[in-house]
Structures are given as structure tokens and as C-alpha cells.
Amino acid sequence: MSTATTTPQRDEAQREGAQHARRFGLPIATALVMGNIIGGGIFLLPASVAPYGTISLVAFGVLTLGAIALALVFGRLAHRLPQTGGPYVYARAAFGDFAGFLAAWSYWITAWVSNAALAVAAVGYLDVLVPVHASKPATIAAALAFQWLPALANLAGTRYVGAVQLVATVLKFVPLILVAVGGLFFFDSANLGPFHPGDGGALGAVSASAAILLFSYLGVESAAVSAGEVRDPRRNVGRATVLGTLGAAAVYLLGTLAVFGTVAHDRLVTSTAPFSDAVNAMFGGSWGGAAVACMAMVSMLGALNGWTLLSAQAPYAAARDGLFPKAFTVKRRGVPTVGVLVTVVLASLLTVYNYTAGTKGVFEILVLVTTFTATVPYLLSTAAQIYFLLSGQTEKVSRARLARDGVLALAAFGFSLWLVAGSGYAAVYQGVLFLFAGVLVYAGMAARKQRPGARGVNPELQA
């Protein structure tokens, strides 16, 4: 991209930094990454992949390697372009407005659809304590409360977002470590079930389970998306991304293995609170499962808290460049308030639909839709990294790291393509419809930018 485009973006980032101090240091940025990754996924998805058998543990291992490759790529990209927006900024810098818009649009869809899915997962653990599923209105009200409480915390400002994220991340590790480490002492191989119970090939089972499990790894790009709020982003974004991903991966792999080995396979397949079932199997009774359910809800609230911020940051960056409606640029206390409100309203509507149309089938397809929509900005970001490496732009590429960065970018790109293939035809079909709806929005915004005397777009930000 030309200097005329990238330099004003950096100037804008500097002006934002002068207006309000960046509040996220390395510990909070790492907590943001880990909190967003370790949300509903770790507590719910062991049961979701149990039908595929223990071959899903292989998928978890492959997925972890791919997630680390993505984390390293995002760290390098954030070092070169340390601005709020993450994948949107990288795609636009490399390929122009349309690619940037697609990255922002698909990431935004991923964020608020994930919020709806997380709320549904949180209600599943609430049901361990209070049988809300007996009443559909009570279930819907609980799911909406899980979404609106984090939204209110976001509207209070980035200082409160960071505080909530740090507390939620610390509290959640007590039950996770209990199951991940303690469960190994109660491990019984008889509970594992078949390695591959399906009729299809092993590679297809690994791909299908990995597509579902990606939902549990969404958030690897969290620090990059919020780079504008991170102190010393060129240094801290990459470190927070890698540290957060490695920490989450260790907890994931140990926790999933422990659940598989403590809960009988036939019970795990139908479980709605697998970690609670694991603790109950370890210690007997129900008190342990109830305690884990409380911690699981804290974890999901922390994830919803972080995802609500991220879901507002991507459209904010795009709106600042005239590619989203101007209203998304409104900020108060460092938080894009309109983006937060629009996101929570859309997620709330989707949650109500989820429960009224049939929870199980709709939830599963939504998880796979988020897999597809998430891979769009991942593919564009890794392609941007490859573009920077091959185009010889010396200001964006460290020649000493050229070979290493090239291998990582290619691995992350191939990994993202593999996830698209594993998400299935139905998810790709619905995800493409979401993307095509965004093309119409882009057409309107691009036309508005070209009108003589158009207002509402900072002329310095136009290429």
C-alpha cells in the first residue's frame, strides 16, 4: 500500500493515543487473549466433539499448532501496523478498501454470533445450579443477562473492561487447573470410548472435529484487534498473543484429556456441562460440579466481556476510514459505544431466535458459521503477511526474519483453508450469504465516499 495511505493511519493512531492513555499493559493484554480464548469453548466443546471419538484429541493437537502459527503471524503484523482493528488494518494495508471491509465485516459477524453462542453455553452451566431450562422465558432471560452485563461493563470504559477481564481470567483457572491436573489422577482409559466410531475416513473426522473446536480458539487475535488500547503495542501485542495462546493451549489439552478420561463416553456425548460431570465423577456427589458451574459462568462472562469490546473495535476502525457507518466511530471512555450497543442487540436477537427455533441444531450450525467467518479475516491477514514478505517493502519486513516469517505465514494460511474445508457445506453456505450481504453494505459506503463534498469521513484517512 502507498505511503499516502499508511502514514495518515499511523498519525490517527498517535492522535488517539494523545486523547486517552492506553490502559492495557502486557499482563492485561495477555489476560484479554487468554480470557477470550478460554471462554465457553473449554467448558462445553469436549462434549461436542465426543461423538467423533478420541481422534478429536489429535484434532486438538493440530489445532493448537495452527493457533500458535496464527498467533506468531498476528504478532508480526501488529509490530508493523500497531493500530486498532487487527485483521481489518492488515488486509486494507495490503489489498485496499474492499479486502479491509471484508475482514472487518466477517470478523464483526464472528464476534456477535459467538456472543450468542457463548450465552447459550453459559445458560447450560447455570442450569446445573438453577433448572432454568424448565422454562423457556427464564432461559431466554438468563441468556440475555449474560450478554448485557458485559456490555454495561464495556460502556463504563476500557479501565473497567481490563479489570473485569483480569479478575475473570484469574478466577477461572482454579477449576480448570483442578480438572486439567487433578483429573489425570482419576483417569480411566475405559472412559475414552472408541478412537474413531464413524464410518468416514480418519482425516475427515479430524477436519470436522477441528472445525468445531476452532470455536474454542477464537480470540487468538484479541490483542491485535485492540492494539490501539495496548501500551507499547509493537512490543506487547506480539508477546501477549503468543503467551495467551500458549497458556490457553496447555489448559485446553490437559483439560480435554482429563474430561475424556473421567466421564464415561456414552454420558459425555449427551452432557450439557462436561466439566461439572468430570468433577462429580472425581469426588462424588454434586457439590464439586456446582462449584465448577459457577466458575464456568465467570469464565464465559469474562469471554463475553472481551468479545464485546473486540466486536466494537473492528467496525470502529472500518468506520473511521469510511467503510462502516459513521455512527460506529463514536467513542466514550475509550470504548466504541455504538458498536457495543449494536453488537449486543444483534446477539440478543440471535439468542432469542436460537431458543425459539430449536436450540441444539441452530447452536451447532452457528458454531460452524463462526468457524467459516473467522477464517476469512485469518486468511486475509496471513495473505497480507505473505504480500508484505514477497513485495519487498523494507519498512514492513525484517529481512533477518524473512524465512521464518514466510514459513509461519504459509502454515497459518494453509491451516485456515483446512478449517474452511472442515466447517461443512451448510456452514460455508450460510457464511457466504453473510459475506454477500456485506458486499451490498460496502457498495453503499463506497458510493458515499465518492460523492462530491461527502461528509463524515476523515479526508486524511482516505487513500
XYZ file of N, CA, C and O in Angstrom, residues 321-432:
448
model
N -12.421 4.876 8.565
C -11.955 5.015 7.185
C -13.101 5.134 6.193
O -12.887 5.019 4.979
N -14.329 5.307 6.689
C -15.470 5.500 5.814
C -16.038 4.233 5.221
O -16.809 4.300 4.263
N -15.689 3.052 5.770
C -16.159 1.787 5.224
C -17.262 1.145 6.057
O -17.803 0.115 5.671
N -17.574 1.711 7.201
C -18.724 1.356 8.011
C -19.473 2.663 8.297
O -18.913 3.744 8.148
N -20.729 2.597 8.702
C -21.464 3.821 9.028
C -20.726 4.677 10.052
O -20.084 4.168 10.977
N -20.832 5.985 9.904
C -20.101 6.930 10.737
C -20.400 6.755 12.221
O -19.553 7.028 13.083
N -21.616 6.300 12.543
C -22.003 6.164 13.947
C -21.062 5.245 14.720
O -20.885 5.406 15.938
N -20.419 4.296 14.030
C -19.539 3.356 14.707
C -18.242 4.005 15.183
O -17.462 3.371 15.895
N -17.987 5.260 14.807
C -16.782 5.951 15.276
C -16.984 6.617 16.633
O -16.023 7.115 17.211
N -18.200 6.643 17.126
C -18.475 7.306 18.408
C -17.781 6.540 19.530
O -17.992 5.341 19.695
N -16.969 7.273 20.303
C -16.235 6.665 21.406
C -16.478 7.451 22.687
O -16.494 8.677 22.683
N -16.618 6.722 23.774
C -16.685 7.325 25.098
C -15.866 6.480 26.057
O -15.997 5.268 26.072
N -14.987 7.152 26.803
C -14.091 6.466 27.751
C -13.247 5.402 27.057
O -12.960 4.350 27.627
N -12.887 5.654 25.787
C -12.042 4.728 25.052
C -12.768 3.559 24.437
O -12.136 2.692 23.839
N -14.101 3.482 24.546
C -14.879 2.352 24.033
C -15.808 2.828 22.923
O -16.520 3.832 23.101
N -15.851 2.150 21.760
C -16.813 2.489 20.703
C -18.231 2.093 21.141
O -18.652 0.949 21.007
N -18.968 3.059 21.689
C -20.238 2.757 22.345
C -21.301 2.247 21.366
O -22.063 1.337 21.696
N -21.382 2.852 20.177
C -22.389 2.415 19.212
C -22.122 0.978 18.790
O -23.050 0.154 18.675
N -20.851 0.633 18.566
C -20.506 -0.732 18.201
C -20.899 -1.730 19.280
O -21.398 -2.820 18.987
N -20.693 -1.359 20.546
C -21.073 -2.239 21.652
C -22.578 -2.453 21.664
O -23.076 -3.581 21.790
N -23.337 -1.359 21.522
C -24.795 -1.466 21.593
C -25.365 -2.257 20.414
O -26.239 -3.118 20.599
N -24.874 -1.975 19.203
C -25.381 -2.699 18.032
C -25.061 -4.183 18.146
O -25.891 -5.053 17.847
N -23.857 -4.491 18.621
C -23.448 -5.886 18.759
C -24.321 -6.640 19.750
O -24.775 -7.755 19.480
N -24.552 -6.042 20.919
C -25.326 -6.752 21.941
C -26.782 -6.895 21.526
O -27.436 -7.901 21.838
N -27.309 -5.931 20.772
C -28.684 -6.047 20.291
C -28.795 -7.185 19.270
O -29.714 -8.017 19.344
N -27.863 -7.239 18.319
C -27.892 -8.307 17.320
C -27.719 -9.679 17.967
O -28.413 -10.643 17.621
N -26.766 -9.776 18.902
C -26.553 -11.055 19.583
C -27.784 -11.454 20.391
O -28.134 -12.640 20.462
N -28.461 -10.478 20.984
C -29.671 -10.769 21.750
C -30.775 -11.300 20.848
O -31.469 -12.276 21.188
N -30.958 -10.666 19.698
C -31.974 -11.138 18.754
C -31.659 -12.551 18.273
O -32.554 -13.395 18.148
N -30.369 -12.802 18.007
C -29.974 -14.127 17.546
C -30.186 -15.172 18.640
O -30.565 -16.314 18.365
N -29.950 -14.784 19.895
C -30.160 -15.694 21.014
C -31.632 -16.066 21.142
O -31.983 -17.237 21.340
N -32.505 -15.066 21.042
C -33.947 -15.333 21.119
C -34.363 -16.273 19.993
O -35.105 -17.245 20.205
N -33.851 -16.022 18.798
C -34.150 -16.906 17.667
C -33.638 -18.316 17.927
O -34.296 -19.307 17.616
N -32.447 -18.393 18.515
C -31.829 -19.680 18.783
C -32.727 -20.549 19.664
O -32.882 -21.748 19.431
N -33.320 -19.952 20.672
C -34.158 -20.709 21.588
C -35.560 -20.972 21.033
O -36.146 -22.015 21.298
N -36.096 -20.044 20.274
C -37.454 -20.236 19.769
C -37.496 -21.154 18.552
O -38.509 -21.809 18.297
N -36.358 -21.233 17.801
C -36.348 -22.053 16.588
C -35.848 -23.475 16.834
O -35.983 -24.331 15.972
N -35.264 -23.724 18.018
C -34.739 -25.067 18.293
C -33.272 -24.993 18.629
O -32.440 -24.817 17.742
N -32.933 -25.102 19.910
C -31.598 -24.781 20.405
C -30.479 -25.632 19.799
O -29.509 -25.118 19.281
N -30.624 -26.950 19.826
C -29.477 -27.804 19.534
C -28.975 -27.648 18.113
O -27.816 -27.328 17.870
N -29.869 -27.834 17.140
C -29.416 -27.761 15.763
C -28.921 -26.391 15.376
O -27.889 -26.248 14.718
N -29.615 -25.350 15.797
C -29.208 -23.987 15.453
C -27.880 -23.652 16.114
O -27.002 -23.037 15.499
N -27.680 -24.066 17.364
C -26.422 -23.771 18.053
C -25.237 -24.394 17.327
O -24.211 -23.755 17.127
N -25.369 -25.639 16.941
C -24.259 -26.312 16.271
C -23.907 -25.642 14.947
O -22.730 -25.461 14.621
N -24.915 -25.279 14.176
C -24.615 -24.653 12.888
C -24.025 -23.262 13.083
O -23.169 -22.818 12.317
N -24.439 -22.557 14.163
C -23.871 -21.235 14.434
C -22.395 -21.349 14.790
O -21.584 -20.495 14.394
N -22.042 -22.377 15.544
C -20.625 -22.583 15.870
C -19.808 -22.777 14.591
O -18.721 -22.215 14.435
N -20.344 -23.566 13.667
C -19.625 -23.800 12.415
C -19.619 -22.556 11.528
O -18.654 -22.316 10.792
N -20.691 -21.760 11.566
C -20.697 -20.495 10.812
C -19.594 -19.580 11.322
O -18.892 -18.922 10.541
N -19.407 -19.518 12.650
C -18.329 -18.686 13.190
C -16.965 -19.207 12.750
O -16.035 -18.419 12.571
N -16.849 -20.524 12.585
C -15.590 -21.070 12.073
C -15.297 -20.513 10.681
O -14.176 -20.067 10.394
N -16.301 -20.532 9.808
C -16.088 -20.028 8.456
C -15.825 -18.524 8.452
O -14.867 -18.053 7.814
N -16.662 -17.750 9.144
C -16.494 -16.293 9.117
C -15.178 -15.873 9.783
O -14.574 -14.875 9.389
N -14.719 -16.636 10.779
C -13.445 -16.302 11.423
C -12.268 -16.557 10.502
O -11.260 -15.837 10.555
N -12.371 -17.591 9.652
C -11.241 -17.896 8.781
C -11.072 -16.867 7.670
O -9.975 -16.748 7.103
N -12.117 -16.092 7.363
C -11.985 -15.055 6.322
C -10.957 -14.002 6.735
O -10.000 -13.739 5.990
N -11.083 -13.367 7.916
C -10.027 -12.424 8.309
C -8.699 -13.104 8.576
O -7.639 -12.495 8.371
N -8.707 -14.376 9.023
C -7.443 -15.083 9.209
C -6.726 -15.265 7.873
O -5.515 -15.050 7.755
N -7.483 -15.691 6.845
C -6.893 -15.873 5.521
C -6.370 -14.558 4.961
O -5.270 -14.495 4.402
N -7.156 -13.491 5.110
C -6.737 -12.196 4.585
C -5.510 -11.671 5.336
O -4.614 -11.065 4.729
N -5.445 -11.902 6.642
C -4.303 -11.433 7.425
C -3.031 -12.184 7.042
O -1.967 -11.576 6.857
N -3.129 -13.511 6.934
C -1.937 -14.269 6.557
C -1.532 -13.971 5.110
O -0.330 -13.923 4.801
N -2.536 -13.734 4.251
C -2.198 -13.341 2.879
C -1.513 -11.983 2.857
O -0.602 -11.742 2.055
N -1.936 -11.075 3.739
C -1.284 -9.767 3.839
C 0.173 -9.925 4.260
O 1.071 -9.250 3.722
N 0.408 -10.820 5.218
C 1.787 -11.064 5.645
C 2.619 -11.612 4.496
O 3.774 -11.199 4.281
N 2.054 -12.539 3.740
C 2.770 -13.086 2.580
C 3.039 -11.981 1.552
O 4.126 -11.911 0.966
N 2.062 -11.110 1.347
C 2.228 -9.992 0.414
C 3.380 -9.090 0.853
O 4.225 -8.699 0.038
N 3.416 -8.740 2.145
C 4.491 -7.880 2.632
C 5.851 -8.554 2.456
O 6.841 -7.908 2.116
N 5.892 -9.855 2.686
C 7.165 -10.565 2.576
C 7.654 -10.646 1.132
O 8.856 -10.552 0.870
N 6.719 -10.829 0.179
C 7.103 -11.010 -1.217
C 7.259 -9.701 -1.976
O 7.917 -9.668 -3.019
N 6.660 -8.621 -1.467
C 6.670 -7.363 -2.218
C 7.923 -6.538 -1.981
O 8.115 -5.503 -2.631
N 8.748 -6.964 -1.013
C 9.999 -6.250 -0.777
C 9.820 -4.902 -0.115
O 10.648 -4.009 -0.297
N 8.743 -4.735 0.677
C 8.520 -3.469 1.379
C 9.395 -3.464 2.630
O 9.041 -4.027 3.655
N 10.517 -2.824 2.544
C 11.519 -2.899 3.610
C 11.022 -2.316 4.918
O 11.482 -2.708 5.990
N 10.074 -1.356 4.861
C 9.603 -0.764 6.107
C 8.669 -1.707 6.857
O 8.343 -1.486 8.016
N 8.189 -2.780 6.213
C 7.263 -3.708 6.867
C 7.870 -5.086 7.084
O 7.255 -5.925 7.716
N 9.055 -5.348 6.563
C 9.622 -6.692 6.626
C 11.012 -6.644 7.248
O 11.852 -5.832 6.858
N 11.235 -7.502 8.220
C 12.569 -7.679 8.781
C 13.267 -8.771 7.977
O 12.873 -9.935 8.018
N 14.288 -8.382 7.214
C 14.936 -9.353 6.331
C 15.609 -10.477 7.128
O 15.737 -11.592 6.632
N 16.018 -10.191 8.352
C 16.639 -11.226 9.166
C 15.654 -12.332 9.517
O 16.046 -13.458 9.820
N 14.365 -12.014 9.473
C 13.335 -12.992 9.824
C 12.511 -13.407 8.616
O 11.429 -13.963 8.763
N 12.997 -13.133 7.434
C 12.219 -13.367 6.224
C 11.817 -14.838 6.075
O 10.637 -15.153 5.862
N 12.770 -15.748 6.204
C 12.474 -17.171 6.009
C 11.503 -17.674 7.072
O 10.522 -18.368 6.771
N 11.771 -17.322 8.328
C 10.903 -17.788 9.409
C 9.490 -17.258 9.259
O 8.506 -17.984 9.382
N 9.367 -15.949 8.983
C 8.046 -15.349 8.822
C 7.311 -15.933 7.624
O 6.084 -16.098 7.648
N 8.062 -16.259 6.564
C 7.426 -16.832 5.388
C 6.850 -18.206 5.668
O 5.727 -18.525 5.256
N 7.598 -19.047 6.377
C 7.114 -20.388 6.720
C 5.886 -20.293 7.618
O 4.895 -21.012 7.430
N 5.929 -19.405 8.617
C 4.793 -19.241 9.522
C 3.552 -18.763 8.779
O 2.439 -19.248 9.022
N 3.725 -17.809 7.878
C 2.586 -17.275 7.136
C 1.952 -18.339 6.254
O 0.723 -18.459 6.179
N 2.780 -19.124 5.562
C 2.251 -20.193 4.718
C 1.540 -21.260 5.551
O 0.489 -21.779 5.156
N 2.115 -21.600 6.708
C 1.485 -22.597 7.578
C 0.141 -22.085 8.092
O -0.853 -22.827 8.113
N 0.080 -20.814 8.496
C -1.168 -20.254 9.002
C -2.215 -20.153 7.897
O -3.411 -20.376 8.135
N -1.786 -19.836 6.682
C -2.720 -19.748 5.555
C -3.297 -21.129 5.234
O -4.514 -21.288 5.057
N -2.431 -22.137 5.159
C -2.909 -23.490 4.896
C -3.815 -24.003 5.997
O -4.821 -24.684 5.740
N -3.480 -23.668 7.229
C -4.312 -24.060 8.369
C -5.710 -23.453 8.260
O -6.712 -24.133 8.500
N -5.794 -22.193 7.878
C -7.086 -21.534 7.743
C -7.916 -22.159 6.625
O -9.131 -22.346 6.763
N -7.286 -22.488 5.507
C -8.001 -23.161 4.416
C -8.540 -24.515 4.861
O -9.662 -24.903 4.505
N -7.755 -25.234 5.623
C -8.182 -26.539 6.127
C -9.433 -26.412 7.004
O -10.348 -27.229 6.926
N -9.486 -25.356 7.815
C -10.651 -25.145 8.667
C -11.891 -24.824 7.849
O -12.999 -25.245 8.190
N -11.735 -24.060 6.767
C -12.866 -23.781 5.885
C -13.420 -25.086 5.330
O -14.636 -25.316 5.311
N -12.538 -25.975 4.896
C -12.974 -27.251 4.337
C -13.684 -28.101 5.378
O -14.668 -28.793 5.071
N -13.222 -28.034 6.624
C -13.823 -28.854 7.670
C -15.116 -28.323 8.226
O -15.850 -29.050 8.899
N -15.446 -27.059 7.977
C -16.665 -26.481 8.562
C -17.935 -26.999 7.916
O -19.025 -26.855 8.480
N -17.847 -27.587 6.729
C -19.014 -28.223 6.126
C -19.766 -27.316 5.164
O -19.664 -26.092 5.220
N -20.552 -27.942 4.283
C -21.245 -27.197 3.240
C -22.278 -26.235 3.813
O -22.417 -25.104 3.346
N -23.040 -26.678 4.809
C -24.106 -25.833 5.353
C -23.539 -24.559 5.963
O -24.067 -23.456 5.743
N -22.453 -24.685 6.721
C -21.855 -23.513 7.352
C -21.247 -22.573 6.314
O -21.384 -21.351 6.413
N -20.553 -23.143 5.326
C -19.975 -22.308 4.271
C -21.079 -21.590 3.502
O -20.959 -20.399 3.173
N -22.166 -22.302 3.227
C -23.297 -21.707 2.510
C -23.857 -20.503 3.263
O -24.013 -19.408 2.699
N -24.141 -20.680 4.559
C -24.692 -19.568 5.327
C -23.652 -18.458 5.517
O -23.988 -17.276 5.492
N -22.394 -18.848 5.711
C -21.356 -17.842 5.874
C -21.168 -16.989 4.634
O -20.980 -15.766 4.720
N -21.255 -17.607 3.459
C -21.137 -16.855 2.207
C -22.306 -15.891 2.056
O -22.140 -14.758 1.576
